Structure formats: C-alpha cells, structure tokens
C-alpha cells in the first residue's frame, strides 16, 4: 500500500516547505501585506503537522503569491 508515512518524513517535508517559504517573511520580499499574513498562517499550519497523526496529515494549500 505504498510507502508508510512517518513522523520523520512529515518533519522532513514540513522543514522543506518552511525553508522554501522563508523568503515570504522578509521585509523586501515584494509581497503584499495580506499575502505575507497568509503565508504566516500557512507556515503555522505546516508547523502544526509535526503534532499530527503521521498516517493522516492534512497538508494545507500554499497561498498564491501576490506582489505589490
């Protein structure tokens, strides 16, 4: 039935997503304030994955990038 999901694989994916979206929180990212706020919420949801059942995580959808 496929590769089993584990805390380690969820953690690795969560960290990769956080690393890939770090730039969205920089003052000079070029994103609108509301878009930055959406990424704050998204990144918080990604961090919460670490506390969920590894067999059935609910990964949130990334916000659309909106530039000033």
PDB file of C-alpha atoms in Angstrom:
ATOM      1  CA  UNK A   1       0.000   0.000   0.000  1.00  0.00           C
ATOM      2  CA  UNK A   2       2.796   2.450  -0.748  1.00  0.00           C
ATOM      3  CA  UNK A   3       5.415   3.940   1.486  1.00  0.00           C
ATOM      4  CA  UNK A   4       4.235   4.376   5.077  1.00  0.00           C
ATOM      5  CA  UNK A   5       4.087   7.942   6.328  1.00  0.00           C
ATOM      6  CA  UNK A   6       6.182   8.575   9.395  1.00  0.00           C
ATOM      7  CA  UNK A   7       6.871  11.449  11.728  1.00  0.00           C
ATOM      8  CA  UNK A   8      10.340  11.710  10.170  1.00  0.00           C
ATOM      9  CA  UNK A   9       9.025  12.024   6.622  1.00  0.00           C
ATOM     10  CA  UNK A  10       6.379  14.548   7.715  1.00  0.00           C
ATOM     11  CA  UNK A  11       9.037  16.511   9.578  1.00  0.00           C
ATOM     12  CA  UNK A  12      11.344  16.484   6.562  1.00  0.00           C
ATOM     13  CA  UNK A  13       8.600  17.681   4.224  1.00  0.00           C
ATOM     14  CA  UNK A  14       7.437  20.326   6.705  1.00  0.00           C
ATOM     15  CA  UNK A  15      11.002  21.616   7.060  1.00  0.00           C
ATOM     16  CA  UNK A  16      11.467  21.695   3.292  1.00  0.00           C
ATOM     17  CA  UNK A  17       8.268  23.748   2.893  1.00  0.00           C
ATOM     18  CA  UNK A  18       9.318  26.135   5.652  1.00  0.00           C
ATOM     19  CA  UNK A  19      12.773  26.522   4.107  1.00  0.00           C
ATOM     20  CA  UNK A  20      11.232  27.187   0.699  1.00  0.00           C
ATOM     21  CA  UNK A  21       8.881  29.862   2.070  1.00  0.00           C
ATOM     22  CA  UNK A  22      11.268  31.663   4.432  1.00  0.00           C
ATOM     23  CA  UNK A  23      11.712  34.424   1.856  1.00  0.00           C
ATOM     24  CA  UNK A  24       7.993  35.323   2.120  1.00  0.00           C
ATOM     25  CA  UNK A  25       8.606  36.792   5.567  1.00  0.00           C
ATOM     26  CA  UNK A  26      11.372  39.195   4.530  1.00  0.00           C
ATOM     27  CA  UNK A  27      10.594  42.903   4.545  1.00  0.00           C
ATOM     28  CA  UNK A  28      11.788  43.270   0.946  1.00  0.00           C
ATOM     29  CA  UNK A  29      10.036  40.168  -0.429  1.00  0.00           C
ATOM     30  CA  UNK A  30       7.792  42.305  -2.632  1.00  0.00           C
ATOM     31  CA  UNK A  31       4.663  40.535  -1.393  1.00  0.00           C
ATOM     32  CA  UNK A  32       1.586  42.446  -0.281  1.00  0.00           C
ATOM     33  CA  UNK A  33       0.977  42.692   3.457  1.00  0.00           C
ATOM     34  CA  UNK A  34      -2.104  40.475   3.190  1.00  0.00           C
ATOM     35  CA  UNK A  35      -0.115  37.887   1.246  1.00  0.00           C
ATOM     36  CA  UNK A  36       2.622  37.898   3.899  1.00  0.00           C
ATOM     37  CA  UNK A  37      -0.084  37.381   6.522  1.00  0.00           C
ATOM     38  CA  UNK A  38      -1.466  34.445   4.522  1.00  0.00           C
ATOM     39  CA  UNK A  39       1.985  32.889   4.473  1.00  0.00           C
ATOM     40  CA  UNK A  40       2.280  33.360   8.260  1.00  0.00           C
ATOM     41  CA  UNK A  41      -0.943  31.358   8.683  1.00  0.00           C
ATOM     42  CA  UNK A  42       0.189  28.759   6.139  1.00  0.00           C
ATOM     43  CA  UNK A  43       3.579  28.330   7.805  1.00  0.00           C
ATOM     44  CA  UNK A  44       1.888  27.925  11.213  1.00  0.00           C
ATOM     45  CA  UNK A  45      -0.287  25.157   9.758  1.00  0.00           C
ATOM     46  CA  UNK A  46       2.821  23.465   8.340  1.00  0.00           C
ATOM     47  CA  UNK A  47       4.468  23.586  11.783  1.00  0.00           C
ATOM     48  CA  UNK A  48       1.328  22.003  13.292  1.00  0.00           C
ATOM     49  CA  UNK A  49       1.786  18.957  11.015  1.00  0.00           C
ATOM     50  CA  UNK A  50       4.544  17.898  13.400  1.00  0.00           C
ATOM     51  CA  UNK A  51       1.942  17.217  16.097  1.00  0.00           C
ATOM     52  CA  UNK A  52      -0.497  15.288  13.909  1.00  0.00           C
ATOM     53  CA  UNK A  53      -1.006  11.600  13.279  1.00  0.00           C
ATOM     54  CA  UNK A  54       1.715  10.724  10.783  1.00  0.00           C
ATOM     55  CA  UNK A  55      -0.593   8.355   8.945  1.00  0.00           C
ATOM     56  CA  UNK A  56      -3.088  11.056   8.001  1.00  0.00           C
ATOM     57  CA  UNK A  57      -1.626  14.558   7.939  1.00  0.00           C
ATOM     58  CA  UNK A  58      -3.707  17.336   6.408  1.00  0.00           C
ATOM     59  CA  UNK A  59      -1.347  19.469   4.367  1.00  0.00           C
ATOM     60  CA  UNK A  60      -2.659  22.995   3.734  1.00  0.00           C
ATOM     61  CA  UNK A  61      -2.601  24.609   0.308  1.00  0.00           C
ATOM     62  CA  UNK A  62       0.041  27.292  -0.191  1.00  0.00           C
ATOM     63  CA  UNK A  63      -1.253  30.826  -0.649  1.00  0.00           C
ATOM     64  CA  UNK A  64      -0.990  32.482  -4.052  1.00  0.00           C
ATOM     65  CA  UNK A  65       1.901  34.919  -4.215  1.00  0.00           C
ATOM     66  CA  UNK A  66       0.614  38.480  -4.602  1.00  0.00           C
ATOM     67  CA  UNK A  67       3.115  41.227  -5.308  1.00  0.00           C
ATOM     68  CA  UNK A  68       2.937  44.936  -4.574  1.00  0.00           C
TER      69      UNK A  68
END
